[in-house]
Coordinates of C-alpha atoms in Angstrom, one line a residue:
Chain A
X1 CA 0.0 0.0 0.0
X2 CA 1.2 3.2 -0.7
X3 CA -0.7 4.9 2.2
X4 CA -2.0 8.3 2.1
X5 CA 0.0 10.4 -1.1
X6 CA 0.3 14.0 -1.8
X7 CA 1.0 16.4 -5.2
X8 CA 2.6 18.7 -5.2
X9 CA 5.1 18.4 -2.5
X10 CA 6.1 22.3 -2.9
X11 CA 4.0 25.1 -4.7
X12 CA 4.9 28.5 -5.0
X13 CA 1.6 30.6 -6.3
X14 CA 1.0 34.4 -7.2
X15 CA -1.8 35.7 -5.0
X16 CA -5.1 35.2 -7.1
X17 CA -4.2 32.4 -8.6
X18 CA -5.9 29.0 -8.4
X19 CA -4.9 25.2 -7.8
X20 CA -5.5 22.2 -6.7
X21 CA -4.0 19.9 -3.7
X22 CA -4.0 16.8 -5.0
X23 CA -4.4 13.6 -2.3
X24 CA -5.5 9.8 -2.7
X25 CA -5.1 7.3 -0.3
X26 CA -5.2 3.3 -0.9
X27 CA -6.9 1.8 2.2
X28 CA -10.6 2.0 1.4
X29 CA -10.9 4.4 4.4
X30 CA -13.7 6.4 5.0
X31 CA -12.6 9.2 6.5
X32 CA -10.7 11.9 5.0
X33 CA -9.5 15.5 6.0
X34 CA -7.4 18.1 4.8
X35 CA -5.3 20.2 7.7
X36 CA -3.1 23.1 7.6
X37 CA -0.1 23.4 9.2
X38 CA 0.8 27.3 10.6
X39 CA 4.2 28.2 13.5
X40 CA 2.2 27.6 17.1
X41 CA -0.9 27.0 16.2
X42 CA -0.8 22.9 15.3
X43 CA -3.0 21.4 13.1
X44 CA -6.1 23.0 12.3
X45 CA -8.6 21.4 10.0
X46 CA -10.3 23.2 7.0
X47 CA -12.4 20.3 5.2
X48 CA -13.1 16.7 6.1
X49 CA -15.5 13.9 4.7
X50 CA -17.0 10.5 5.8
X51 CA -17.5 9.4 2.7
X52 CA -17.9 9.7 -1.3
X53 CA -20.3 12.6 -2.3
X54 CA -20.5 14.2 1.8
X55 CA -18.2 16.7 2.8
X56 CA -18.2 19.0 5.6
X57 CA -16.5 22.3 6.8
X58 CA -13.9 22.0 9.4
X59 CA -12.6 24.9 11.9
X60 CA -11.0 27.1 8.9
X61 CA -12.8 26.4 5.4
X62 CA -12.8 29.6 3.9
X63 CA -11.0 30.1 0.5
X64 CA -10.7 26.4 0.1
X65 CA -13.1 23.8 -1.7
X66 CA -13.1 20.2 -1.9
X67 CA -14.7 17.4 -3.5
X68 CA -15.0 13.8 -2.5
X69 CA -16.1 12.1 -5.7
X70 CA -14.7 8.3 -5.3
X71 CA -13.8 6.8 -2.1
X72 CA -9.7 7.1 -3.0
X73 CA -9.8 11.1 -3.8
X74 CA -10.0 14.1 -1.7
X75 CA -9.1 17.1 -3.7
X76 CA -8.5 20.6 -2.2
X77 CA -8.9 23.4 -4.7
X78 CA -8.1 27.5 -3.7
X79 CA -9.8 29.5 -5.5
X80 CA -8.0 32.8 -5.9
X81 CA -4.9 32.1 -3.8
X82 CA -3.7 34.9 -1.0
X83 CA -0.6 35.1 0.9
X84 CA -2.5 34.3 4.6
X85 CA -3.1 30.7 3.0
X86 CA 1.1 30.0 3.0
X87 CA 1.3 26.8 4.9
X88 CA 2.2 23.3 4.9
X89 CA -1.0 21.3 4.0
X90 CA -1.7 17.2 5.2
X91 CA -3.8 15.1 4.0
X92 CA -5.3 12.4 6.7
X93 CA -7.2 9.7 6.2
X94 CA -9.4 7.1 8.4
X95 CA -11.4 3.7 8.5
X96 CA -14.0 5.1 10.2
X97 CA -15.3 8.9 11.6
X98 CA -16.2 7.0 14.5
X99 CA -13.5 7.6 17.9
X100 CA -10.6 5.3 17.8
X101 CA -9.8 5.0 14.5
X102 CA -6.1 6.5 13.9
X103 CA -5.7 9.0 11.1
X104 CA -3.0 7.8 8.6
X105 CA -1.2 11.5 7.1
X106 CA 0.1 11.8 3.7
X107 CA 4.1 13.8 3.6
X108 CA 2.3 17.4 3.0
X109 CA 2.3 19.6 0.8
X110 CA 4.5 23.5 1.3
X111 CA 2.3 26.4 0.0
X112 CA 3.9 29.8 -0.4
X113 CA 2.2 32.6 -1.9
X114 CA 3.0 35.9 -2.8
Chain B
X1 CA -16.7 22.2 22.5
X2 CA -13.6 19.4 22.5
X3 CA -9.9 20.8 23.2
X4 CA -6.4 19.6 23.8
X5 CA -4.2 21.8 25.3
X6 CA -0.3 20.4 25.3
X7 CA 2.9 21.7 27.3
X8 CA 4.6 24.5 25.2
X9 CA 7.9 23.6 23.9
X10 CA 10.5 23.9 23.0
X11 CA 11.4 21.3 25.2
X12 CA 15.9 20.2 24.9
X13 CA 16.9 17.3 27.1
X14 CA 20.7 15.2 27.2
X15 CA 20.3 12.0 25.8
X16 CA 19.0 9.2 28.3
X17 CA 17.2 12.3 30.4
X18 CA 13.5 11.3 31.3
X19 CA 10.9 12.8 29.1
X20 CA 7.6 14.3 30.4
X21 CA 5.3 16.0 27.7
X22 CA 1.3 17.2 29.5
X23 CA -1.3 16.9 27.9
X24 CA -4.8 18.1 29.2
X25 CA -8.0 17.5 27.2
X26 CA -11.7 18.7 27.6
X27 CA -14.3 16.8 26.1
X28 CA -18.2 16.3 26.2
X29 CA -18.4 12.8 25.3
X30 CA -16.1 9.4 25.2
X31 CA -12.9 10.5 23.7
X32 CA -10.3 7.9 22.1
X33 CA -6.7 10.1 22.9
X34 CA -4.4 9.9 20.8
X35 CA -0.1 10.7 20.5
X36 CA 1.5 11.5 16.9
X37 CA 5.4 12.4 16.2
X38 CA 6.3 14.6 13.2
X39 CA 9.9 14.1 12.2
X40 CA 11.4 16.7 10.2
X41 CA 10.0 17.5 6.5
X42 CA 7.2 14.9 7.2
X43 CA 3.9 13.9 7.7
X44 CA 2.8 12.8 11.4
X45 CA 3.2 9.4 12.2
X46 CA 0.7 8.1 15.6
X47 CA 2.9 7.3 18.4
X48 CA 0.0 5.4 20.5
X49 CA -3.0 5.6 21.3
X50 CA -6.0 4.8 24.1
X51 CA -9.5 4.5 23.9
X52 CA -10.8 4.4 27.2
X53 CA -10.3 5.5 30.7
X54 CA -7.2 4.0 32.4
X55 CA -6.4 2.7 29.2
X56 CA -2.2 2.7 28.6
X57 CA -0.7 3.2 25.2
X58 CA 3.0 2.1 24.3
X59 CA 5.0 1.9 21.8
X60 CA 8.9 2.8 20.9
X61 CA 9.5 3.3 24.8
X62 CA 7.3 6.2 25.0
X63 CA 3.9 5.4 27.2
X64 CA 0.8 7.4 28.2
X65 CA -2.2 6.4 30.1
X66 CA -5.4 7.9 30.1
X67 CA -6.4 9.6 33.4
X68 CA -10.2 10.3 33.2
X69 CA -9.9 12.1 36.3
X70 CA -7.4 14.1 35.6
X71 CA -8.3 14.8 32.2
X72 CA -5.0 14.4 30.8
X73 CA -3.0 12.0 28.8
X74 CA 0.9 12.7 29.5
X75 CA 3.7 11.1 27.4
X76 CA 6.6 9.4 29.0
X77 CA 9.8 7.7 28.0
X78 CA 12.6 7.0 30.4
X79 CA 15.6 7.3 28.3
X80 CA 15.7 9.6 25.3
X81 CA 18.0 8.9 22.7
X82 CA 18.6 11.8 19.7
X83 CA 16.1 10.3 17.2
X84 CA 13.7 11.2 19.4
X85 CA 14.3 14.5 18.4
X86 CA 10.9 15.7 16.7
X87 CA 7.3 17.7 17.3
X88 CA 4.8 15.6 19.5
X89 CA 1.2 15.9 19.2
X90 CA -2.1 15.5 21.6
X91 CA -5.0 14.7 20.1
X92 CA -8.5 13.4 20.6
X93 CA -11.7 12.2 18.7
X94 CA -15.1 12.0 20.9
X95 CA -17.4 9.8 19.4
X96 CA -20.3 12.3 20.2
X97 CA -18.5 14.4 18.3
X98 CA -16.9 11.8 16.1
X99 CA -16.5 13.9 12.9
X100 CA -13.4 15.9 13.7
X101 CA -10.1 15.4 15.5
X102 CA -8.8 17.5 17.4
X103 CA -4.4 18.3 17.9
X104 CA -2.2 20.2 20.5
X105 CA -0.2 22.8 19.1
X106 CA 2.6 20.5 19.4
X107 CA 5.6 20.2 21.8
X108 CA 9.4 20.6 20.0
X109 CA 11.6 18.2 21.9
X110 CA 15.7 18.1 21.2
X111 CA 17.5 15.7 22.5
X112 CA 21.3 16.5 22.6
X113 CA 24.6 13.8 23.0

C-alpha cells in the first residue's frame, strides 16, 4: 500500500491564482480530511469527509473547496490564492469517523504565496 | 466544544534524560486520545493511542495512560535517545463528536549527546 499520497510536495503561487492539492489514499478508508499546518498554532482542520459525495467544513474552510467524488480522492482546490493561505497542507485519512480509528497523514504539501 | 491543550515547547533534554510531555483534554463525550510524532520534513506518524479511561498506550518506549480524572493524557519515556528529536502531538476524537479530531499545538523536543 502506498498509504495516504500527496502532489505537489512544494508550490509556490501568485496571489489570485488558483490550484489544486492533490491527495488519494489506498486503504478503502472512509474518513478523509485536509489540515493546515501554521508556526504555534498545530494542526487545524479546514475540510473533512466521511464518505464519497458528503463533505463537511472544518474549523478554517474559507478560500478552500473540496470534492469527494470516489472513495480514493480528496481534492482541495483554492480559489484565488492569497498570501495568509502559505502553509504546509496534510492530507489524513481514516477507517472510520467513529473515535478510535487512527488518522493515517500523507508527507504534506509546502504552500507559499506571494 | 472538545480541546487539547499540550505543554509549550520547546522542550531540549541530554540523551537518556526522562521525558515528560502534559497533555490536558476537555471533552463532552467518550474521547479515544491519541499521541502522533512529526519528524522533520514529514507527515505525522501516531505514536499510540488509548481509547478508554485508564487505558495505557505504548509503543517505541514512550507510554501514556489515560487519566479520566485528571483529564490528561501525558507522554513518557525513560531514556531519550537523539532520534527522538521531533514535534509531539495530543489529540483526541469523541465519538459524540466523532466527525473531527482534534491536535495540541505540538511540543518541540531536542535531545542533545
Amino acid at each position: 500500500n502506498a498509504g495516504v499520497t500527496q502532489t505537489p510536495k512544494f508550490q509556490v503561487l501568485k496571489t489570485g491564482q488558483s490550484m489544486t492539492l492533490q491527495c488519494a489514499q489506498d486503504m478503502n478508508h472512509e474518513y478523509m480530511s485536509w489540515y493546515r499546518q501554521d508556526p504555534g498554532m498545530g494542526l487545524r482542520l479546514i475540510h473533512y469527509s466521511v464518505g464519497a459525495g458528503i463533505t463537511d467544513q472544518g474549523e478554517v474552510p474559507n478560500g478552500y473547496n473540496v470534492s469527494r467524488s470516489t472513495t480514493e480522492d480528496f481534492p482541495l482546490r483554492l480559489l484565488s490564492a492569497a498570501p495568509s493561505q502559505t502553509s504546509v497542507y496534510f492530507c489524513a485519512s481514516s477507517y472510520s469517523y467513529r473515535g478510535g480509528s487512527e488518522q493515517y497523514f500523507g508527507p504534506g504539501t509546502r504552500l507559499t504565496v506571494t | 466544544g472538545d480541546s487539547v491543550t499540550q505543554m509549550e515547547g520547546p522542550v531540549t533534554l541530554s540523551e537518556e534524560a526522562f521525558l515528560t510531555i502534559n497533555c490536558t483534554y476537555t471533552a463532552t463525550g467518550y474521547p479515544s486520545l491519541f499521541w502522533y510524532v512529526q519528524y522533520p520534513g514529514e507527515g505525522l506518524q501516531l505514536l499510540l493511542k488509548a481509547t478508554k479511561a485508564d487505558d495505557k498506550g505504548s509503543n517505541k518506549g514512550f507510554e501514556a495512560t489515560y487519566r479520566k480524572e485528571t483529564t490528561s493524557f501525558h507522554l513518557e519515556k525513560g531514556s531519550v535517545q537523539v532520534s527522538d528529536s521531533a514535534v509531539y502531538f495530543c489529540a483526541l476524537s469523541d465519538l459524540t463528536t466523532g466527525n473531527q479530531f482534534y491536535f495540541g499545538t505540538g511540543t518541540s523536543l531536542t535531545v542533545i549527546p
